[in-house]
Coordinates of C-alpha atoms in Angstrom, one line a residue:
M1 CA 0.0 0.0 0.0
T2 CA 2.9 2.3 0.5
S3 CA 3.7 2.2 -3.3
L4 CA 0.4 3.6 -4.4
P5 CA 1.1 7.3 -3.6
A6 CA 4.3 7.0 -5.6
K7 CA 2.5 5.6 -8.6
H8 CA 0.0 8.4 -8.3
D9 CA 2.8 10.9 -8.4
A10 CA 4.3 9.3 -11.4
L11 CA 1.0 9.3 -13.2
G12 CA 0.3 12.8 -12.3
N13 CA 3.5 13.8 -14.1
G14 CA 2.8 11.5 -17.1
E15 CA 6.1 9.6 -16.5
L16 CA 5.0 6.0 -15.4
R17 CA 2.0 5.5 -17.8
D18 CA 3.6 2.6 -19.6
G19 CA 4.9 1.0 -16.3
M20 CA 1.3 0.5 -15.0
G21 CA 0.2 -1.4 -18.0
A22 CA -3.6 -1.6 -18.6
D23 CA -4.7 -2.1 -15.1
S24 CA -7.8 -0.1 -14.3
P25 CA -8.7 1.4 -10.9
S26 CA -11.3 -1.4 -10.4
D27 CA -8.7 -4.1 -10.9
L28 CA -6.6 -2.5 -8.2
V29 CA -9.5 -2.5 -5.9
D30 CA -10.0 -6.2 -6.4
R31 CA -6.3 -6.9 -5.8
E32 CA -6.4 -5.2 -2.4
E33 CA -8.9 -7.5 -0.7
G34 CA -8.9 -7.5 3.0
G35 CA -6.5 -4.6 3.1
G36 CA -8.7 -1.7 3.9
G37 CA -11.2 -1.3 1.1
E38 CA -12.0 2.3 1.7
K39 CA -8.5 3.5 1.5
V40 CA -7.9 1.4 -1.7
R41 CA -10.9 3.1 -3.2
E42 CA -9.5 6.5 -2.3
Y43 CA -6.2 5.7 -4.0
A44 CA -8.1 4.3 -7.0
D45 CA -9.9 7.6 -7.4
I46 CA -6.7 9.5 -7.2
I47 CA -5.1 7.3 -9.9
K48 CA -8.2 7.7 -12.1
H49 CA -7.9 11.5 -11.8
G50 CA -4.3 11.3 -12.8
Q51 CA -5.0 9.3 -15.9
Q52 CA -7.6 11.8 -17.0
Q53 CA -5.1 14.6 -16.6
N54 CA -2.6 12.7 -18.7
Q55 CA -5.1 12.1 -21.4
L56 CA -5.9 15.8 -21.4
S57 CA -2.2 16.7 -21.7
L58 CA -1.8 14.3 -24.6
S59 CA -4.7 15.8 -26.4
Q60 CA -3.2 19.3 -26.0
V61 CA 0.2 18.0 -27.3
K62 CA -1.5 16.5 -30.3
T63 CA -3.4 19.7 -31.0
T64 CA -0.1 21.7 -30.7
E65 CA 1.7 19.3 -33.0
Q66 CA -1.2 19.5 -35.5
S67 CA -1.1 23.3 -35.5
T68 CA 2.7 23.2 -35.9
D69 CA 2.3 20.8 -38.8
D70 CA -0.2 23.2 -40.3
S71 CA 2.2 26.1 -39.8
D72 CA 5.0 24.1 -41.4
E73 CA 2.8 23.3 -44.3
Q74 CA 1.9 27.0 -44.6
I75 CA 5.5 28.1 -44.5
Q76 CA 6.5 25.4 -47.0
G77 CA 3.8 26.8 -49.2
E78 CA 5.3 30.3 -49.2
P79 CA 8.1 31.1 -51.6
S80 CA 11.5 31.1 -50.1
G81 CA 14.0 33.9 -50.3
P82 CA 13.6 37.7 -50.1
P83 CA 10.0 39.2 -50.2
Q84 CA 8.5 40.0 -53.5
H85 CA 8.6 43.7 -54.5
A86 CA 5.6 45.6 -55.7
G87 CA 5.1 48.7 -57.8
F88 CA 4.2 52.0 -56.4
W89 CA 0.7 51.9 -57.8
D90 CA 0.1 48.2 -56.9
H91 CA -3.2 47.6 -55.2
S92 CA -1.5 46.0 -52.2
M93 CA 0.3 49.3 -51.6
I94 CA -2.8 51.4 -51.3
N95 CA -2.9 51.6 -47.5
V96 CA 0.7 52.3 -46.9
R97 CA 0.7 54.8 -49.8
M98 CA -2.2 56.8 -48.3
H99 CA -0.5 56.7 -44.8
V100 CA 2.8 57.9 -46.2
M101 CA 1.1 60.7 -48.2
K102 CA -0.7 61.9 -45.0
L103 CA 2.5 62.0 -43.0
W104 CA 4.3 63.7 -45.9
A105 CA 1.6 66.4 -46.2
R106 CA 1.6 66.9 -42.4
D107 CA 5.4 67.5 -42.2
V108 CA 5.4 69.7 -45.3
L109 CA 2.7 71.9 -43.7
I110 CA 4.6 72.1 -40.4
L111 CA 7.8 73.0 -42.2
F112 CA 6.0 75.5 -44.5
I113 CA 4.6 77.4 -41.5
A114 CA 7.9 77.2 -39.6
I115 CA 9.8 78.7 -42.5
I116 CA 7.4 81.6 -42.8
L117 CA 7.4 82.3 -39.1
V118 CA 11.2 82.1 -38.6
L119 CA 12.2 83.9 -41.7
S120 CA 9.6 86.6 -41.0
C121 CA 11.3 87.0 -37.6
F122 CA 14.5 87.7 -39.4
E123 CA 13.1 90.1 -42.0
A124 CA 11.0 92.0 -39.4
V125 CA 14.3 93.3 -37.8
F126 CA 14.6 95.7 -40.7
F127 CA 10.9 96.6 -40.9
H128 CA 11.0 100.0 -39.0
I129 CA 14.6 101.1 -39.4
P130 CA 13.9 104.5 -40.9
A131 CA 11.4 105.3 -38.2
N132 CA 13.6 104.0 -35.5
L133 CA 16.8 105.7 -36.4
K134 CA 16.0 108.4 -33.9
K135 CA 16.8 105.7 -31.2
L136 CA 20.5 106.0 -32.2
T137 CA 21.3 108.7 -29.7
V138 CA 23.8 111.4 -30.6
F139 CA 24.9 113.9 -27.9
V140 CA 25.3 117.5 -29.0
V141 CA 27.5 119.3 -26.6
D142 CA 28.2 123.0 -27.1
F143 CA 31.3 124.3 -25.4
D144 CA 31.6 127.3 -27.7
G145 CA 32.5 130.4 -25.7
K146 CA 31.7 128.7 -22.4
L147 CA 35.1 127.9 -21.0
E148 CA 37.9 130.2 -20.1
P149 CA 39.7 132.0 -21.8
F150 CA 37.2 132.0 -24.7
T151 CA 34.2 133.6 -22.9
G152 CA 34.7 137.1 -24.2
G153 CA 32.8 137.3 -27.4
V154 CA 29.4 136.2 -28.7
P155 CA 29.6 132.6 -30.0
V156 CA 28.5 132.0 -33.5
I157 CA 29.2 128.4 -34.4
G158 CA 27.9 126.5 -31.4
P159 CA 24.4 128.1 -31.2
Q160 CA 23.8 127.5 -34.9
I161 CA 24.7 123.8 -34.7
V162 CA 22.5 123.3 -31.6
E163 CA 19.6 125.1 -33.2
S164 CA 19.9 123.0 -36.4
T165 CA 20.1 119.7 -34.6
E166 CA 17.1 120.5 -32.4
A167 CA 15.1 121.4 -35.5
I168 CA 16.1 118.1 -37.1
A169 CA 15.1 116.3 -33.9
K170 CA 11.6 117.7 -34.2
S171 CA 11.1 116.6 -37.8
D172 CA 9.3 113.5 -38.9
K173 CA 12.0 112.5 -41.5
P174 CA 14.4 109.7 -40.9
R175 CA 17.1 111.1 -38.6
L176 CA 19.4 110.3 -35.8
G177 CA 18.4 110.9 -32.2
Y178 CA 20.1 114.3 -31.5
V179 CA 20.0 115.2 -27.9
T180 CA 21.4 118.5 -26.6
M181 CA 23.5 118.0 -23.5
P182 CA 24.8 120.9 -21.4
P183 CA 28.6 120.8 -20.7
S184 CA 28.0 120.7 -17.0
N185 CA 26.7 117.1 -17.5
F186 CA 30.4 116.2 -18.3
N187 CA 32.0 118.5 -15.8
N188 CA 32.7 121.0 -18.6
D189 CA 35.3 118.5 -20.0
P190 CA 35.2 117.5 -23.7
I191 CA 37.3 114.4 -22.8
A192 CA 34.4 113.2 -20.6
V193 CA 32.2 113.3 -23.6
R194 CA 34.6 110.9 -25.4
Q195 CA 34.5 108.7 -22.4
A196 CA 30.7 108.6 -22.5
I197 CA 30.8 107.4 -26.1
Y198 CA 33.4 104.8 -25.3
D199 CA 31.2 103.6 -22.5
F200 CA 28.2 103.2 -25.0
K201 CA 26.2 106.0 -23.4
A202 CA 25.4 107.1 -26.9
Y203 CA 26.2 106.1 -30.4
A204 CA 28.0 109.3 -31.3
A205 CA 28.6 112.9 -30.1
I206 CA 29.0 116.3 -31.7
I207 CA 31.4 118.5 -29.7
V208 CA 31.6 122.2 -30.5
N209 CA 35.0 123.2 -29.2
A210 CA 35.2 126.1 -26.7
N211 CA 37.5 128.1 -29.0
A212 CA 35.5 127.5 -32.2
T213 CA 34.2 131.1 -32.7
A214 CA 37.2 132.8 -31.0
L215 CA 39.8 131.2 -33.3
L216 CA 37.6 131.9 -36.4
R217 CA 37.3 135.6 -35.5
Q218 CA 41.0 135.9 -34.7
A219 CA 42.0 134.3 -38.1
I220 CA 39.8 136.6 -40.1
E221 CA 40.8 139.7 -38.2
Q222 CA 44.5 139.0 -38.0
G223 CA 45.0 137.1 -41.2
N224 CA 46.1 133.9 -39.5
S225 CA 47.1 131.6 -42.3
S226 CA 47.6 128.6 -40.0
Y227 CA 43.9 128.6 -39.0
D228 CA 42.4 125.1 -39.4
P229 CA 38.6 125.1 -40.0
N230 CA 38.4 121.5 -39.0
G231 CA 39.3 122.4 -35.4
A232 CA 35.9 123.9 -34.8
V233 CA 33.8 120.8 -34.3
Q234 CA 34.4 117.1 -33.4
T235 CA 32.3 114.1 -34.1
I236 CA 33.0 111.2 -31.9
Y237 CA 32.0 107.5 -32.4
V238 CA 33.2 104.0 -31.9
S239 CA 32.8 101.9 -35.1
A240 CA 34.0 98.7 -33.4
R241 CA 30.9 98.9 -31.2
D242 CA 28.7 97.8 -34.1
S243 CA 30.5 97.1 -37.4
S244 CA 27.1 97.2 -39.2
T245 CA 25.1 100.0 -37.6
I246 CA 27.8 102.7 -37.2
P247 CA 29.1 102.7 -40.8
T248 CA 25.7 102.1 -42.3
Y249 CA 23.6 104.7 -40.5
V250 CA 25.5 106.8 -38.0
V251 CA 28.5 107.9 -40.1
P252 CA 26.4 108.8 -43.3
Y253 CA 23.9 110.8 -41.3
L254 CA 26.7 112.7 -39.5
G255 CA 28.3 113.3 -42.8
A256 CA 25.1 114.8 -44.2
L257 CA 24.8 117.0 -41.1
E258 CA 28.4 118.2 -41.5
K259 CA 27.8 119.3 -45.1
A260 CA 24.6 121.1 -44.2
M261 CA 26.3 122.9 -41.2
V262 CA 29.4 123.9 -43.2
S263 CA 27.1 125.4 -46.0
Q264 CA 24.8 127.1 -43.6
I265 CA 27.4 128.6 -41.2
G266 CA 29.7 129.4 -44.1
A267 CA 27.0 131.5 -45.8
S268 CA 26.0 133.4 -42.7
W269 CA 29.7 134.0 -41.8
V270 CA 30.5 135.4 -45.3
R271 CA 27.6 137.9 -45.0
S272 CA 28.9 138.9 -41.5
V273 CA 32.4 139.4 -42.8
M274 CA 31.3 141.5 -45.8
Q275 CA 29.3 143.7 -43.5
N276 CA 32.4 144.4 -41.3
T277 CA 34.0 147.4 -42.8
S278 CA 37.0 147.3 -40.6
L279 CA 38.3 144.3 -42.4
T280 CA 40.6 144.9 -45.4
P281 CA 40.7 142.6 -48.4
E282 CA 44.5 142.1 -47.8
T283 CA 43.9 140.8 -44.3
I284 CA 41.1 138.5 -45.5
A285 CA 43.3 137.2 -48.3
Q286 CA 46.0 136.0 -45.8
A287 CA 43.5 133.5 -44.4
P288 CA 41.0 132.6 -47.1
Q289 CA 40.0 129.4 -45.3
A290 CA 38.7 131.6 -42.5
L291 CA 36.2 133.0 -45.0
S292 CA 35.3 129.8 -46.7
P293 CA 34.6 127.2 -45.6
A294 CA 35.1 128.9 -42.2
I295 CA 34.4 125.8 -40.2
G296 CA 34.8 122.0 -40.6
F297 CA 34.3 118.8 -38.7
T298 CA 37.0 116.4 -37.4
S299 CA 35.7 112.8 -37.2
I300 CA 37.3 110.8 -34.4
D301 CA 36.7 107.1 -34.4
L302 CA 38.0 106.0 -31.0
R303 CA 38.1 102.3 -31.9
P304 CA 38.0 101.6 -35.7
F305 CA 36.8 98.2 -36.6
G306 CA 39.6 95.9 -37.8
P307 CA 41.4 94.0 -39.0
A308 CA 39.4 92.7 -42.0
T309 CA 40.0 89.1 -40.9
A310 CA 38.1 89.8 -37.7
A311 CA 34.8 90.4 -39.6
P312 CA 33.8 86.7 -39.8
W313 CA 34.3 86.2 -36.0
V314 CA 31.7 88.8 -35.1
S315 CA 29.2 87.8 -37.7
I316 CA 29.0 84.5 -39.6
G317 CA 31.6 82.9 -37.3
L318 CA 29.1 83.2 -34.4
I319 CA 26.7 81.0 -36.3
Y320 CA 29.4 78.3 -36.3
L321 CA 29.4 78.6 -32.5
I322 CA 25.8 77.6 -32.5
I323 CA 26.2 74.8 -35.0
I324 CA 29.2 73.3 -33.1
A325 CA 27.2 73.4 -29.9
F326 CA 24.2 71.8 -31.5
F327 CA 25.7 68.9 -33.4
S328 CA 27.9 67.7 -30.6
F329 CA 24.6 66.4 -29.1
S330 CA 24.3 63.6 -31.7
F331 CA 27.9 62.6 -31.3
F332 CA 27.7 62.0 -27.5
L333 CA 24.1 60.6 -27.3
P334 CA 25.1 57.0 -28.0
I335 CA 27.8 57.3 -25.3
H336 CA 25.5 58.7 -22.7
L337 CA 22.9 56.0 -23.4
K338 CA 25.2 53.3 -22.3
Y339 CA 24.5 54.3 -18.7
I340 CA 20.8 53.3 -19.1
Q341 CA 21.3 50.1 -21.1
P342 CA 21.5 47.2 -18.6
R343 CA 24.3 45.3 -20.1
G344 CA 26.2 43.8 -17.1
H345 CA 25.1 46.7 -14.9
P346 CA 21.9 48.2 -13.6
P347 CA 20.6 51.3 -15.4
L348 CA 21.6 54.7 -14.0
H349 CA 19.1 56.9 -12.3
F350 CA 17.5 59.3 -14.8
H351 CA 18.3 62.5 -12.9
Q352 CA 21.9 61.4 -12.5
L353 CA 22.1 60.8 -16.2
I354 CA 20.9 64.3 -16.9
I355 CA 23.5 65.8 -14.5
W356 CA 26.2 63.7 -16.1
R357 CA 25.2 64.9 -19.6
W358 CA 25.3 68.5 -18.5
I359 CA 28.7 68.2 -16.9
A360 CA 30.1 66.2 -19.8
T361 CA 28.7 68.7 -22.3
V362 CA 30.1 71.8 -20.6
A363 CA 33.5 70.1 -20.2
A364 CA 33.5 69.2 -24.0
Y365 CA 32.5 72.8 -24.8
L366 CA 35.6 74.0 -22.9
L367 CA 37.8 72.2 -25.5
F368 CA 35.5 73.0 -28.5
S369 CA 35.7 76.7 -27.6
L370 CA 39.5 76.5 -27.4
A371 CA 39.6 75.1 -30.9
Y372 CA 37.2 77.8 -32.0
S373 CA 39.4 80.5 -30.4
L374 CA 42.6 79.2 -31.9
V375 CA 41.5 79.7 -35.5
P376 CA 41.4 83.5 -35.4
L377 CA 44.7 83.5 -33.5
A378 CA 46.2 81.4 -36.3
F379 CA 45.1 84.0 -38.8
Q380 CA 46.9 86.7 -36.9
I381 CA 44.0 88.6 -35.4
P382 CA 45.7 90.6 -32.6
L383 CA 44.8 89.1 -29.2
S384 CA 47.9 90.2 -27.3
S385 CA 48.3 93.9 -28.1
P386 CA 48.7 96.4 -25.3
S387 CA 45.8 98.4 -24.1
A388 CA 45.2 102.0 -24.9
T389 CA 43.4 105.0 -23.3
P390 CA 39.7 104.9 -24.1
T391 CA 39.5 108.6 -25.0
E392 CA 42.2 108.6 -27.7
P393 CA 41.9 106.8 -31.1
S394 CA 43.7 103.5 -31.3
R395 CA 43.7 100.7 -33.8
N396 CA 43.4 97.1 -32.5
P397 CA 44.3 97.6 -28.9
N398 CA 43.4 94.8 -26.5
A399 CA 41.8 95.7 -23.2
Y400 CA 43.5 92.8 -21.3
G401 CA 46.9 92.9 -23.0
K402 CA 48.5 89.5 -23.2
G403 CA 45.6 88.0 -21.2
T404 CA 43.1 88.9 -24.0
F405 CA 43.2 85.5 -25.6
L406 CA 42.3 83.8 -22.3
V407 CA 39.3 86.2 -21.9
Y408 CA 38.3 85.6 -25.5
W409 CA 38.4 81.8 -24.9
M410 CA 36.3 82.0 -21.7
V411 CA 33.7 84.3 -23.4
N412 CA 33.4 81.7 -26.2
W413 CA 33.1 78.9 -23.7
V414 CA 30.4 80.6 -21.8
G415 CA 28.6 81.5 -25.0
M416 CA 28.8 78.0 -26.4
A417 CA 27.5 76.6 -23.1
A418 CA 24.6 79.0 -23.1
L419 CA 23.8 78.1 -26.7
G420 CA 24.5 74.4 -26.5
L421 CA 22.7 73.6 -23.2
A422 CA 19.6 75.1 -24.6
C423 CA 20.0 72.8 -27.6
E424 CA 20.7 69.8 -25.3
N425 CA 17.5 70.4 -23.3
V426 CA 15.3 70.8 -26.3
A427 CA 16.8 67.7 -28.0
M428 CA 15.9 65.7 -24.9
L429 CA 12.4 67.1 -24.8
L430 CA 11.4 67.0 -28.4
G431 CA 13.7 64.5 -30.1
Q432 CA 14.0 64.0 -33.8
P433 CA 13.0 65.4 -36.2
W434 CA 11.8 68.4 -34.4
T435 CA 15.3 69.4 -33.3
A436 CA 15.9 70.5 -36.9
I437 CA 13.2 73.1 -36.6
W438 CA 14.6 74.2 -33.2
L439 CA 18.0 74.7 -34.8
I440 CA 16.6 77.0 -37.5
F441 CA 14.7 79.0 -34.9
W442 CA 17.7 79.2 -32.6
V443 CA 20.1 80.4 -35.3
I444 CA 17.7 82.9 -36.9
T445 CA 16.6 84.5 -33.6
N446 CA 20.1 84.8 -32.3
V447 CA 21.4 86.2 -35.6
S448 CA 18.5 88.7 -35.8
T449 CA 19.2 90.2 -32.4
A450 CA 23.1 89.9 -32.4
F451 CA 24.1 91.0 -35.9
F452 CA 21.8 94.0 -36.0
S453 CA 21.1 96.7 -33.5
I454 CA 18.1 96.0 -31.3
D455 CA 17.8 99.7 -30.8
I456 CA 16.5 100.3 -34.3
S457 CA 14.5 97.1 -34.5
P458 CA 10.8 96.9 -33.6
A459 CA 10.0 96.8 -29.9
F460 CA 9.0 93.1 -30.4
F461 CA 12.7 92.2 -30.4
K462 CA 13.4 93.4 -26.9
W463 CA 13.6 89.8 -25.9
G464 CA 16.9 89.7 -27.8
Y465 CA 18.7 91.3 -24.9
A466 CA 18.3 87.9 -23.1
W467 CA 19.6 85.8 -26.0
P468 CA 23.1 84.4 -25.7
L469 CA 24.6 85.6 -28.9
Y470 CA 23.8 89.2 -28.2
H471 CA 26.2 89.2 -25.3

């Protein structure tokens, strides 16, 4: 009786079916006479249940084998080798063709709208330039006859220039933003006016020298042949501040004002001299320049823009800075993803992956910005020249002397980090292919606000002051 449970276990697993032969549960009952009939019947029921389970398992196996045979027959019925190709207009391609067409039309529409919006943003920078030229501030400072020892006579040059610029400032025509400033605002020091222009307090300044009228009168009365008309008025600007706006708008408008003032003041001065009967023709002939043109302007560019090889690095070269920062993302992405692919190690926490990517990206930008900074150095752009006084004209001085290259490198590094981390974050949020639209947006908006003066752009572009390339 002790062997029955073992036989039941074997039958339950389908392993001793052949060893039991053809004995039925009733035969087992008959064999166990006088040995506890109830217990035998209990074991017989268990064995019968096990046989039923085995028969069910066999039927399932046969069904599975039959389905496998059917699958084999189906596979054998299919042609072997690569799949058969179909033509574009084949009837079997109708569903996928319609699906692809819808996706194509959707993406074309999105790109169409994006191109219009982004390029409109670029073109809009120039939309109100004539009306906004008045935002290019020009200080008009009249020292004529207001500083010792030139306070004796009645000034002629200074008041006429101030009157003319104030009249221009009230007109509706395209003009610069002429603002009359009293000398006291600069401690009665013309050099302080130059310092203000160097510090970007205004785009330019017109300084009427304190001795402008006094020297003119002395030249015409004494026949001073050494009189220089250009010593009467100075125009001060810094073309290196904005290599586009200053030469394109400020300098031409100042030149037009100069011609108008020379003509106007010259005509009134000739009439005044002709009415002065105390002047002899011989005296006037000794200093003809004191009669005509009488006055002139001296243009002083405190920091001329140059050399010519520097032009790309303050314009198109800055676009390269964005592109380098953007495309480094695709190079490093497969490397970063190894942290979250569980191949012999557990995946890294997501927030730690983000921190690692930021640190690794900024560290890479340190070397990329060095490579970027070495190129202009290789083409002999001066990055180690001595500094110069800000109130005197100087060509290609460096504010930090021999340390200028290090400062230039750090500025490029910070700029690349600001540009690149924005691309990194957007790429993680949007993914492909939307990062391509982001790159177009990022380049155009930075170019629009960095290459062209925001002061003369529509007010909409005030956000450009926060964009990395502007700085």
